[in-house]
Amino acid sequence: MKELRTQVAIIGAGPAGLLLGHILHEQGIDNIVLERRDRPYVEARVRAGVIEYGIAKFLEENGVGERMLRQGLKHDGVELRFDRTSYRIALTELNGGKPITVYGQQEVVKDLIALRVGYDAPLMFETEVTNLDGLTTDAPFIEADTPDGKVRITCDYIAGCDGTFGPASKAIPASLKKQFDRIYPFSWLGIIAQAAPSTEELIYCRHERGFALYSMRSPTVSRLYLGVPNDEKLEDWTDDQIWDELDVRLATEEVPHITRGPILEKGITTMRSIVIEPMRYGRLFLAGDAAHIVPPTGAKGMNLAIGDVRELSRALIAKFKKNEDALLESYSDTCLERVWRAEEFSTYMTQMLHPNPTDDFENGVQLARLRQSVKSPGATETLARNYVDLNSL
Ligand code: RFL
Ligand code: PHB
């Protein structure tokens, strides 16, 4: 088995792992990023699209903002649509001038990989971590299968940035770990289409037939979602049926049909919430989806992941540069407070916007919440603040 040594071994080349690796590298802290997939797969994986104000600033401050500033779309509002009526939430106005940025997660990932390849720091693709050990000693290690055989990497700290199904959270002993879970009775059928968006701002829509979301990636590419039952099969939907259903749910008098175009990609995502506590075990630190999942209705997943990296990078820099442990010690508690706030906001958005086909009491409550969200200035402001900058509040 090949033996390597580094200061921080980072499992996963999603936004969390790549950003942590980049920030540590800039500070002269050695790290190796290990990713089980290949580079084209990771760069093509379509996911999040909304970047919070403070998170976009953090990316800029760390030298990852150049293309995002040029190509990202700044949005000053979002629309909530229900009862066939649209209500605009003036995000920027309600947040002291802070907009959100619409920029695809895979673009952030491409930018981070390009930086890392540019300065030639170790980034091992097609390398699956199979074992984490020695986590409570001062020489933890991981073992991984690479295209050239097995490798063991001994390090000072391990960052588990390996998403929902990775091995890092499983390495925390069951007796010390709590997992909080919720599965929702609906999923999202999402498409990316070569079609000019028929809207300037995102539209979150509650229709009796189900949820719909109108988002975009550029002036020529739309990103749209339909809420569907959990047992729905992608094969059962033709492209025309998807567009027809989007038309039904999103139609208004002014825009009865949305602009159609070739569907470039489609997929179904189940909706769930997970929190794992604590986010640390010995010298293993979890960040991003490895520690928590939110349903995408609040647009918080990638933002939370980057929020964790902000904390973890600070803590590791304080340790390596000044031998200070305080931020590492408080890492899990600090993150979990923010994580639970994001869970609360994501649950609120999810429950309010997905009608329940078998419970009209619940539907009445949802509509009351929506009306309150757009008609009560306090509720509107809270929604706007949470949407734009929850991770920096
Ligand atoms: P990732 O991106 O899942 O990366 C984890 C990486 O770890 C690798 N890995 C391993 N590598 C080596 N060895 C092993 N044993 C490994 N096991 C796993 C994986 O291959 C992977 O590359 O996690 P990270 O970095 O924490 O990032 C989290 C975000 O990806 C996620 O939270 C967001 O995409 C969620 N999300 C959204 N977040 C937002 O902030 N705004 C949004 O608008 C938004 N929309 C969304 C979303 C997620 C969606 N889906 C598909 C779940 C919309 C959707 C539809
Ligand atoms: C997206 O553009 O993919 C997107 C936007 C807002 C969400 C979720 C996903 O809440």
Short mmCIF file of C-alpha atoms and ligand atoms in Angstrom, two decimals:
data_model
loop_
_atom_site.label_atom_id
_atom_site.label_comp_id
_atom_site.label_asym_id
_atom_site.label_seq_id
_atom_site.Cartn_x
_atom_site.Cartn_y
_atom_site.Cartn_z
CA MET A 1 0.00 0.00 0.00
CA LYS A 2 1.29 3.48 -0.92
CA GLU A 3 1.77 5.77 2.11
CA LEU A 4 1.22 9.53 1.99
CA ARG A 5 1.25 12.24 4.65
CA THR A 6 -0.54 15.60 4.69
CA GLN A 7 -1.85 18.11 7.22
CA VAL A 8 -5.54 17.87 6.26
CA ALA A 9 -7.09 14.98 4.30
CA ILE A 10 -10.30 16.16 2.64
CA ILE A 11 -12.86 13.57 1.52
CA GLY A 12 -15.06 14.80 -1.36
CA ALA A 13 -14.66 17.28 -4.22
CA GLY A 14 -18.06 18.96 -3.97
CA PRO A 15 -18.23 22.67 -3.16
CA ALA A 16 -17.38 22.03 0.51
CA GLY A 17 -14.24 19.92 0.02
CA LEU A 18 -12.86 21.93 -2.89
CA LEU A 19 -13.37 25.28 -1.17
CA LEU A 20 -11.80 24.09 2.08
CA GLY A 21 -8.83 22.72 0.13
CA HIS A 22 -8.42 26.01 -1.70
CA ILE A 23 -8.55 28.22 1.41
CA LEU A 24 -6.07 26.00 3.30
CA HIS A 25 -3.73 25.93 0.30
CA GLU A 26 -3.74 29.74 0.15
CA GLN A 27 -2.66 29.73 3.80
CA GLY A 28 0.18 27.30 3.12
CA ILE A 29 -1.58 24.39 4.85
CA ASP A 30 -0.97 21.09 3.01
CA ASN A 31 -4.04 19.15 2.03
CA ILE A 32 -5.13 16.36 -0.28
CA VAL A 33 -8.64 16.21 -1.76
CA LEU A 34 -9.97 12.72 -2.58
CA GLU A 35 -12.99 12.21 -4.83
CA ARG A 36 -14.55 8.91 -5.84
CA ARG A 37 -15.99 10.21 -9.14
CA ASP A 38 -14.06 11.43 -12.18
CA ARG A 39 -13.61 15.09 -13.07
CA PRO A 40 -16.18 15.28 -15.93
CA TYR A 41 -18.85 13.74 -13.68
CA VAL A 42 -18.25 16.19 -10.83
CA GLU A 43 -18.15 19.17 -13.20
CA ALA A 44 -21.38 18.21 -14.93
CA ARG A 45 -23.48 17.45 -11.83
CA VAL A 46 -26.37 19.93 -11.94
CA ARG A 47 -27.61 20.98 -8.52
CA ALA A 48 -28.01 24.23 -6.65
CA GLY A 49 -28.42 27.63 -8.24
CA VAL A 50 -28.94 30.31 -5.59
CA ILE A 51 -26.01 31.79 -3.69
CA GLU A 52 -26.68 33.92 -0.62
CA TYR A 53 -25.25 37.43 -0.39
CA GLY A 54 -22.70 36.75 2.36
CA ILE A 55 -21.71 33.41 0.82
CA ALA A 56 -21.07 35.07 -2.57
CA LYS A 57 -18.93 37.68 -0.75
CA PHE A 58 -16.99 34.91 0.98
CA LEU A 59 -16.30 33.24 -2.38
CA GLU A 60 -15.12 36.59 -3.78
CA GLU A 61 -12.87 37.27 -0.78
CA ASN A 62 -11.22 33.91 -1.32
CA GLY A 63 -10.50 34.48 -5.00
CA VAL A 64 -13.30 32.28 -6.32
CA GLY A 65 -15.60 35.07 -7.52
CA GLU A 66 -14.13 36.18 -10.82
CA ARG A 67 -16.41 34.26 -13.24
CA MET A 68 -19.36 34.35 -10.78
CA LEU A 69 -19.20 38.17 -10.83
CA ARG A 70 -19.13 38.21 -14.64
CA GLN A 71 -21.69 35.51 -15.39
CA GLY A 72 -23.79 35.17 -12.23
CA LEU A 73 -27.20 36.85 -12.29
CA LYS A 74 -27.89 39.31 -9.46
CA HIS A 75 -31.52 39.15 -8.38
CA ASP A 76 -33.30 41.76 -6.26
CA GLY A 77 -36.50 39.82 -5.65
CA VAL A 78 -38.36 36.52 -5.86
CA GLU A 79 -41.98 35.86 -6.61
CA LEU A 80 -44.39 33.78 -4.52
CA ARG A 81 -47.37 32.63 -6.58
CA PHE A 82 -50.54 31.06 -5.15
CA ASP A 83 -54.26 31.34 -5.81
CA ARG A 84 -53.22 32.35 -9.36
CA THR A 85 -51.83 35.60 -8.01
CA SER A 86 -48.19 36.72 -7.88
CA TYR A 87 -46.57 38.53 -4.99
CA ARG A 88 -43.07 39.94 -5.23
CA ILE A 89 -40.76 39.75 -2.23
CA ALA A 90 -38.38 42.71 -2.58
CA LEU A 91 -35.31 40.89 -1.31
CA THR A 92 -32.72 43.62 -1.80
CA GLU A 93 -34.93 46.43 -0.51
CA LEU A 94 -35.76 44.45 2.64
CA ASN A 95 -32.12 43.54 3.24
CA GLY A 96 -30.29 46.87 3.20
CA GLY A 97 -29.28 46.49 -0.46
CA LYS A 98 -28.18 42.85 -0.52
CA PRO A 99 -29.08 40.79 -3.63
CA ILE A 100 -28.77 37.03 -4.19
CA THR A 101 -26.65 35.58 -7.01
CA VAL A 102 -28.02 32.95 -9.39
CA TYR A 103 -25.00 30.89 -10.49
CA GLY A 104 -24.90 27.12 -10.89
CA GLN A 105 -23.20 24.98 -8.29
CA GLN A 106 -21.36 23.09 -11.03
CA GLU A 107 -19.88 26.41 -12.17
CA VAL A 108 -18.53 27.02 -8.64
CA VAL A 109 -17.14 23.48 -8.71
CA LYS A 110 -15.51 24.04 -12.14
CA ASP A 111 -13.97 27.32 -10.92
CA LEU A 112 -12.54 25.64 -7.81
CA ILE A 113 -11.13 22.68 -9.77
CA ALA A 114 -9.53 25.05 -12.32
CA LEU A 115 -7.83 26.99 -9.48
CA ARG A 116 -6.55 23.82 -7.85
CA VAL A 117 -5.27 22.32 -11.08
CA GLY A 118 -3.67 25.72 -11.84
CA TYR A 119 -1.47 25.64 -8.73
CA ASP A 120 -1.06 21.87 -8.93
CA ALA A 121 -2.26 20.91 -5.44
CA PRO A 122 -3.18 17.25 -4.94
CA LEU A 123 -6.69 16.41 -6.12
CA MET A 124 -7.22 12.68 -6.62
CA PHE A 125 -10.23 11.74 -8.75
CA GLU A 126 -11.60 8.18 -9.00
CA THR A 127 -10.29 7.66 -5.49
CA GLU A 128 -12.80 6.17 -3.07
CA VAL A 129 -12.14 6.46 0.65
CA THR A 130 -12.96 3.09 2.19
CA ASN A 131 -11.78 3.50 5.78
CA LEU A 132 -11.19 6.24 8.37
CA ASP A 133 -9.26 5.31 11.51
CA GLY A 134 -7.25 6.60 14.47
CA LEU A 135 -9.69 9.48 14.75
CA THR A 136 -9.09 10.00 18.47
CA THR A 137 -5.28 9.76 18.16
CA ASP A 138 -2.96 12.51 16.95
CA ALA A 139 -2.28 10.58 13.73
CA PRO A 140 -5.62 9.80 12.12
CA PHE A 141 -5.54 8.16 8.70
CA ILE A 142 -7.72 7.22 5.79
CA GLU A 143 -7.44 4.41 3.28
CA ALA A 144 -8.62 4.71 -0.29
CA ASP A 145 -8.76 2.82 -3.57
CA THR A 146 -7.13 4.77 -6.39
CA PRO A 147 -6.80 3.82 -10.09
CA ASP A 148 -3.16 2.88 -9.19
CA GLY A 149 -3.98 0.76 -6.14
CA LYS A 150 -4.53 1.33 -2.45
CA VAL A 151 -3.25 4.37 -0.60
CA ARG A 152 -3.05 5.26 3.10
CA ILE A 153 -2.93 8.94 4.03
CA THR A 154 -1.88 9.89 7.54
CA CYS A 155 -2.72 13.44 8.57
CA ASP A 156 -3.39 15.85 11.44
CA TYR A 157 -7.09 16.33 10.66
CA ILE A 158 -9.71 14.77 8.39
CA ALA A 159 -12.47 16.86 6.80
CA GLY A 160 -15.50 14.76 5.90
CA CYS A 161 -16.97 16.72 2.96
CA ASP A 162 -18.28 13.55 1.34
CA GLY A 163 -21.99 14.33 1.01
CA THR A 164 -24.99 12.31 2.15
CA PHE A 165 -23.75 8.81 1.37
CA GLY A 166 -20.06 9.17 2.22
CA PRO A 167 -18.18 7.19 4.86
CA ALA A 168 -17.20 10.08 7.18
CA SER A 169 -20.36 10.42 9.28
CA LYS A 170 -20.51 6.61 9.59
CA ALA A 171 -17.10 6.70 11.30
CA ILE A 172 -18.62 8.46 14.33
CA PRO A 173 -19.54 5.73 16.85
CA ALA A 174 -23.30 5.18 17.05
CA SER A 175 -23.26 5.70 20.81
CA LEU A 176 -21.95 9.27 20.37
CA LYS A 177 -24.01 10.26 17.34
CA LYS A 178 -27.60 11.45 16.96
CA GLN A 179 -29.31 11.57 13.60
CA PHE A 180 -32.49 13.58 13.07
CA ASP A 181 -34.45 12.70 9.93
CA ARG A 182 -37.53 13.69 8.01
CA ILE A 183 -38.70 12.37 4.65
CA TYR A 184 -41.37 14.33 2.78
CA PRO A 185 -44.16 12.66 0.76
CA PHE A 186 -43.12 14.41 -2.48
CA SER A 187 -40.11 14.79 -4.77
CA TRP A 188 -38.97 17.33 -7.35
CA LEU A 189 -38.81 16.56 -11.04
CA GLY A 190 -36.20 19.03 -12.32
CA ILE A 191 -35.22 20.00 -15.86
CA ILE A 192 -32.60 22.19 -17.47
CA ALA A 193 -33.73 23.54 -20.82
CA GLN A 194 -32.21 25.55 -23.63
CA ALA A 195 -34.95 28.17 -23.36
CA ALA A 196 -34.89 31.87 -22.54
CA PRO A 197 -36.53 32.30 -19.10
CA SER A 198 -40.03 33.80 -19.33
CA THR A 199 -39.40 35.54 -16.00
CA GLU A 200 -36.70 37.84 -14.66
CA GLU A 201 -36.87 36.55 -11.09
CA LEU A 202 -37.38 33.10 -9.53
CA ILE A 203 -40.99 32.02 -9.06
CA TYR A 204 -41.99 29.71 -6.19
CA CYS A 205 -45.50 28.55 -7.01
CA ARG A 206 -48.14 26.66 -5.02
CA HIS A 207 -50.84 25.29 -7.29
CA GLU A 208 -53.57 22.78 -6.32
CA ARG A 209 -51.89 20.26 -8.64
CA GLY A 210 -48.57 20.70 -6.90
CA PHE A 211 -45.48 22.85 -6.41
CA ALA A 212 -43.59 24.46 -9.29
CA LEU A 213 -40.36 26.48 -9.34
CA TYR A 214 -39.11 28.65 -12.19
CA SER A 215 -35.38 29.29 -12.00
CA MET A 216 -32.65 29.88 -14.54
CA ARG A 217 -28.94 29.67 -15.21
CA SER A 218 -28.40 32.32 -17.89
CA PRO A 219 -30.40 34.49 -20.32
CA THR A 220 -30.76 31.39 -22.54
CA VAL A 221 -31.03 28.52 -20.05
CA SER A 222 -34.02 27.82 -17.76
CA ARG A 223 -34.11 25.55 -14.71
CA LEU A 224 -37.58 24.37 -13.72
CA TYR A 225 -39.01 21.99 -11.14
CA LEU A 226 -42.36 20.26 -10.56
CA GLY A 227 -43.43 18.78 -7.23
CA VAL A 228 -44.46 15.13 -7.86
CA PRO A 229 -45.45 12.17 -5.65
CA ASN A 230 -42.54 10.08 -4.35
CA ASP A 231 -43.37 7.05 -6.51
CA GLU A 232 -43.31 9.07 -9.75
CA LYS A 233 -41.05 7.66 -12.50
CA LEU A 234 -39.13 9.91 -14.85
CA GLU A 235 -39.86 7.49 -17.73
CA ASP A 236 -43.58 8.22 -17.31
CA TRP A 237 -43.10 11.87 -18.34
CA THR A 238 -42.54 12.91 -21.95
CA ASP A 239 -40.90 16.29 -22.47
CA ASP A 240 -44.21 17.69 -23.73
CA GLN A 241 -46.03 16.47 -20.63
CA ILE A 242 -43.45 18.22 -18.43
CA TRP A 243 -43.90 21.52 -20.31
CA ASP A 244 -47.70 21.15 -20.28
CA GLU A 245 -47.74 20.62 -16.52
CA LEU A 246 -45.39 23.57 -15.96
CA ASP A 247 -47.72 25.69 -18.09
CA VAL A 248 -50.76 24.65 -16.05
CA ARG A 249 -49.11 25.39 -12.71
CA LEU A 250 -47.22 28.55 -13.66
CA ALA A 251 -49.67 30.15 -16.12
CA THR A 252 -50.87 33.72 -15.52
CA GLU A 253 -53.05 35.91 -17.73
CA GLU A 254 -50.02 37.90 -18.88
CA VAL A 255 -47.83 34.82 -19.46
CA PRO A 256 -50.15 31.89 -20.27
CA HIS A 257 -47.33 29.78 -21.78
CA ILE A 258 -43.73 29.65 -20.70
CA THR A 259 -40.96 29.54 -23.29
CA ARG A 260 -40.12 25.97 -24.29
CA GLY A 261 -36.87 24.58 -25.63
CA PRO A 262 -34.86 21.38 -25.82
CA ILE A 263 -34.58 19.70 -22.40
CA LEU A 264 -30.87 19.19 -21.76
CA GLU A 265 -31.19 17.20 -18.56
CA LYS A 266 -33.88 15.90 -16.22
CA GLY A 267 -33.94 14.12 -12.88
CA ILE A 268 -36.01 13.38 -9.78
CA THR A 269 -34.82 14.39 -6.32
CA THR A 270 -36.44 13.14 -3.12
CA MET A 271 -36.96 15.71 -0.41
CA ARG A 272 -35.62 15.20 3.06
CA SER A 273 -34.11 16.81 6.10
CA ILE A 274 -31.24 15.29 8.07
CA VAL A 275 -29.08 16.66 10.88
CA ILE A 276 -26.20 14.71 12.38
CA GLU A 277 -24.90 15.73 15.80
CA PRO A 278 -22.14 16.36 16.66
CA MET A 279 -20.30 17.46 13.52
CA ARG A 280 -16.99 16.40 15.05
CA TYR A 281 -15.47 13.22 16.40
CA GLY A 282 -11.88 13.49 17.61
CA ARG A 283 -9.89 14.75 14.63
CA LEU A 284 -12.69 14.20 12.13
CA PHE A 285 -14.78 17.26 11.20
CA LEU A 286 -17.91 17.00 9.03
CA ALA A 287 -18.92 19.80 6.66
CA GLY A 288 -21.78 20.24 4.18
CA ASP A 289 -24.18 17.49 3.14
CA ALA A 290 -22.08 14.97 5.09
CA ALA A 291 -23.61 16.49 8.24
CA HIS A 292 -26.97 17.82 7.12
CA ILE A 293 -29.52 17.82 4.31
CA VAL A 294 -32.23 20.37 3.71
CA PRO A 295 -35.07 20.11 1.19
CA PRO A 296 -34.12 22.42 -1.71
CA THR A 297 -37.17 24.71 -1.32
CA GLY A 298 -35.17 27.19 0.75
CA ALA A 299 -32.11 27.09 -1.57
CA LYS A 300 -29.87 26.50 1.43
CA GLY A 301 -27.85 23.30 0.82
CA MET A 302 -24.77 24.68 -0.88
CA ASN A 303 -24.92 27.86 1.19
CA LEU A 304 -24.89 25.84 4.40
CA ALA A 305 -21.99 23.74 3.09
CA ILE A 306 -19.95 26.88 2.38
CA GLY A 307 -20.99 28.34 5.75
CA ASP A 308 -19.47 25.26 7.42
CA VAL A 309 -16.28 25.67 5.41
CA ARG A 310 -16.02 29.28 6.56
CA GLU A 311 -16.03 28.06 10.18
CA LEU A 312 -13.79 25.05 9.62
CA SER A 313 -11.16 26.91 7.62
CA ARG A 314 -10.95 29.60 10.33
CA ALA A 315 -10.61 26.93 13.01
CA LEU A 316 -7.90 24.97 11.17
CA ILE A 317 -5.95 28.13 10.32
CA ALA A 318 -6.06 29.20 14.01
CA LYS A 319 -4.76 25.75 14.98
CA PHE A 320 -1.96 25.50 12.42
CA LYS A 321 -0.83 29.13 12.60
CA LYS A 322 -1.30 29.95 16.29
CA ASN A 323 -1.80 26.55 17.91
CA GLU A 324 -5.22 27.68 19.13
CA ASP A 325 -7.86 24.99 19.73
CA ALA A 326 -10.84 27.12 20.75
CA LEU A 327 -12.47 27.35 17.29
CA LEU A 328 -11.99 23.64 16.63
CA GLU A 329 -13.59 22.92 20.02
CA SER A 330 -16.61 25.12 19.29
CA TYR A 331 -16.93 24.15 15.58
CA SER A 332 -19.79 21.68 15.94
CA ASP A 333 -21.92 23.85 18.26
CA THR A 334 -21.35 26.99 16.18
CA CYS A 335 -22.35 25.23 12.97
CA LEU A 336 -25.33 23.40 14.42
CA GLU A 337 -27.01 26.61 15.54
CA ARG A 338 -26.90 27.88 11.93
CA VAL A 339 -27.81 24.45 10.53
CA TRP A 340 -30.99 24.22 12.64
CA ARG A 341 -32.01 27.73 11.54
CA ALA A 342 -31.63 26.62 7.93
CA GLU A 343 -33.62 23.46 8.67
CA GLU A 344 -36.37 25.61 10.16
CA PHE A 345 -36.47 27.95 7.14
CA SER A 346 -36.34 25.09 4.63
CA THR A 347 -39.15 23.27 6.43
CA TYR A 348 -41.26 26.45 6.50
CA MET A 349 -40.81 27.03 2.75
CA THR A 350 -41.37 23.36 1.92
CA GLN A 351 -44.51 22.90 4.00
CA MET A 352 -46.07 26.12 2.81
CA LEU A 353 -45.59 25.47 -0.92
CA HIS A 354 -46.42 21.76 -1.41
CA PRO A 355 -50.19 21.11 -1.32
CA ASN A 356 -51.36 17.97 0.43
CA PRO A 357 -53.75 15.99 -1.82
CA THR A 358 -55.42 14.24 1.13
CA ASP A 359 -55.60 16.90 3.85
CA ASP A 360 -57.61 20.06 3.27
CA PHE A 361 -57.02 21.30 6.79
CA GLU A 362 -53.32 21.33 6.03
CA ASN A 363 -54.02 23.08 2.72
CA GLY A 364 -55.94 25.81 4.56
CA VAL A 365 -53.03 26.32 6.94
CA GLN A 366 -50.58 26.49 4.00
CA LEU A 367 -52.59 29.21 2.30
CA ALA A 368 -52.87 31.15 5.55
CA ARG A 369 -49.07 30.97 5.91
CA LEU A 370 -48.55 32.12 2.36
CA ARG A 371 -50.92 35.05 2.81
CA GLN A 372 -49.17 35.98 6.02
CA SER A 373 -45.78 35.72 4.30
CA VAL A 374 -46.76 38.26 1.66
CA LYS A 375 -49.13 40.49 3.61
CA SER A 376 -47.57 40.87 7.06
CA PRO A 377 -44.56 43.20 6.78
CA GLY A 378 -42.81 41.39 9.65
CA ALA A 379 -43.28 37.97 8.05
CA THR A 380 -42.20 39.23 4.61
CA GLU A 381 -39.07 40.77 6.05
CA THR A 382 -38.16 37.60 7.94
CA LEU A 383 -38.60 35.53 4.78
CA ALA A 384 -36.46 37.97 2.78
CA ARG A 385 -33.67 38.05 5.37
CA ASN A 386 -33.56 34.29 5.70
CA TYR A 387 -33.61 33.78 1.95
CA VAL A 388 -30.85 36.29 1.20
CA ASP A 389 -28.36 35.86 4.01
CA LEU A 390 -29.32 33.25 6.61
CA ASN A 391 -25.77 31.89 6.85
CA SER A 392 -24.35 35.28 7.75
CA LEU A 393 -27.09 36.49 10.13
P1 RFL B 1 -21.54 17.13 -2.46
O1 RFL B 1 -21.67 18.18 -3.51
O2 RFL B 1 -22.50 16.01 -2.45
O3 RFL B 1 -20.06 16.55 -2.56
C1 RFL B 1 -19.65 15.41 -1.86
C2 RFL B 1 -18.60 14.71 -2.69
O4 RFL B 1 -18.05 13.61 -1.96
C3 RFL B 1 -17.82 12.55 -2.86
N1 RFL B 1 -17.72 11.28 -2.11
C4 RFL B 1 -16.56 10.60 -1.91
N2 RFL B 1 -15.30 10.86 -2.30
C5 RFL B 1 -14.32 9.95 -1.96
N3 RFL B 1 -14.57 8.81 -1.24
C6 RFL B 1 -15.83 8.52 -0.83
N4 RFL B 1 -16.07 7.39 -0.15
C7 RFL B 1 -16.89 9.44 -1.17
N5 RFL B 1 -18.23 9.46 -0.92
C8 RFL B 1 -18.71 10.59 -1.50
C9 RFL B 1 -19.03 12.61 -3.79
O5 RFL B 1 -18.79 11.94 -5.00
C10 RFL B 1 -19.18 14.12 -3.97
O6 RFL B 1 -18.46 14.61 -5.08
O7 RFL B 1 -21.57 17.77 -1.00
P2 RFL B 1 -21.14 19.24 -0.45
O8 RFL B 1 -19.79 19.63 -0.97
O9 RFL B 1 -21.41 19.21 0.99
O10 RFL B 1 -22.17 20.25 -1.16
C11 RFL B 1 -23.52 20.27 -0.82
C12 RFL B 1 -24.37 20.64 -2.04
O11 RFL B 1 -24.02 19.80 -3.11
C13 RFL B 1 -25.89 20.52 -1.78
O12 RFL B 1 -26.19 20.90 -0.47
C14 RFL B 1 -26.72 21.40 -2.73
O13 RFL B 1 -26.61 20.95 -4.06
C15 RFL B 1 -28.19 21.41 -2.34
N6 RFL B 1 -29.06 22.16 -3.26
C16 RFL B 1 -29.13 23.54 -3.22
N7 RFL B 1 -28.34 24.25 -2.36
C17 RFL B 1 -28.34 25.62 -2.39
O14 RFL B 1 -27.60 26.24 -1.61
N8 RFL B 1 -29.13 26.35 -3.26
C18 RFL B 1 -29.95 25.73 -4.14
O15 RFL B 1 -30.59 26.42 -4.94
C19 RFL B 1 -30.00 24.27 -4.12
N9 RFL B 1 -30.77 23.60 -4.98
C20 RFL B 1 -29.83 21.48 -4.20
C21 RFL B 1 -30.70 22.24 -5.05
C22 RFL B 1 -29.76 20.10 -4.34
C23 RFL B 1 -30.53 19.46 -5.29
N10 RFL B 1 -30.38 18.07 -5.40
C24 RFL B 1 -30.10 17.43 -6.63
C25 RFL B 1 -30.18 17.30 -4.21
C26 RFL B 1 -31.48 21.61 -5.99
C27 RFL B 1 -31.44 20.21 -6.10
C28 RFL B 1 -32.33 19.57 -7.11
C1 PHB B 2 -32.12 26.15 -8.85
O1 PHB B 2 -31.95 27.15 -9.59
O2 PHB B 2 -31.71 25.03 -9.17
C2 PHB B 2 -32.85 26.32 -7.57
C3 PHB B 2 -33.29 27.58 -7.20
C4 PHB B 2 -33.98 27.73 -5.99
C5 PHB B 2 -34.21 26.63 -5.19
C6 PHB B 2 -33.75 25.38 -5.56
C7 PHB B 2 -33.07 25.22 -6.76
O3 PHB B 2 -34.90 26.79 -4.02
#
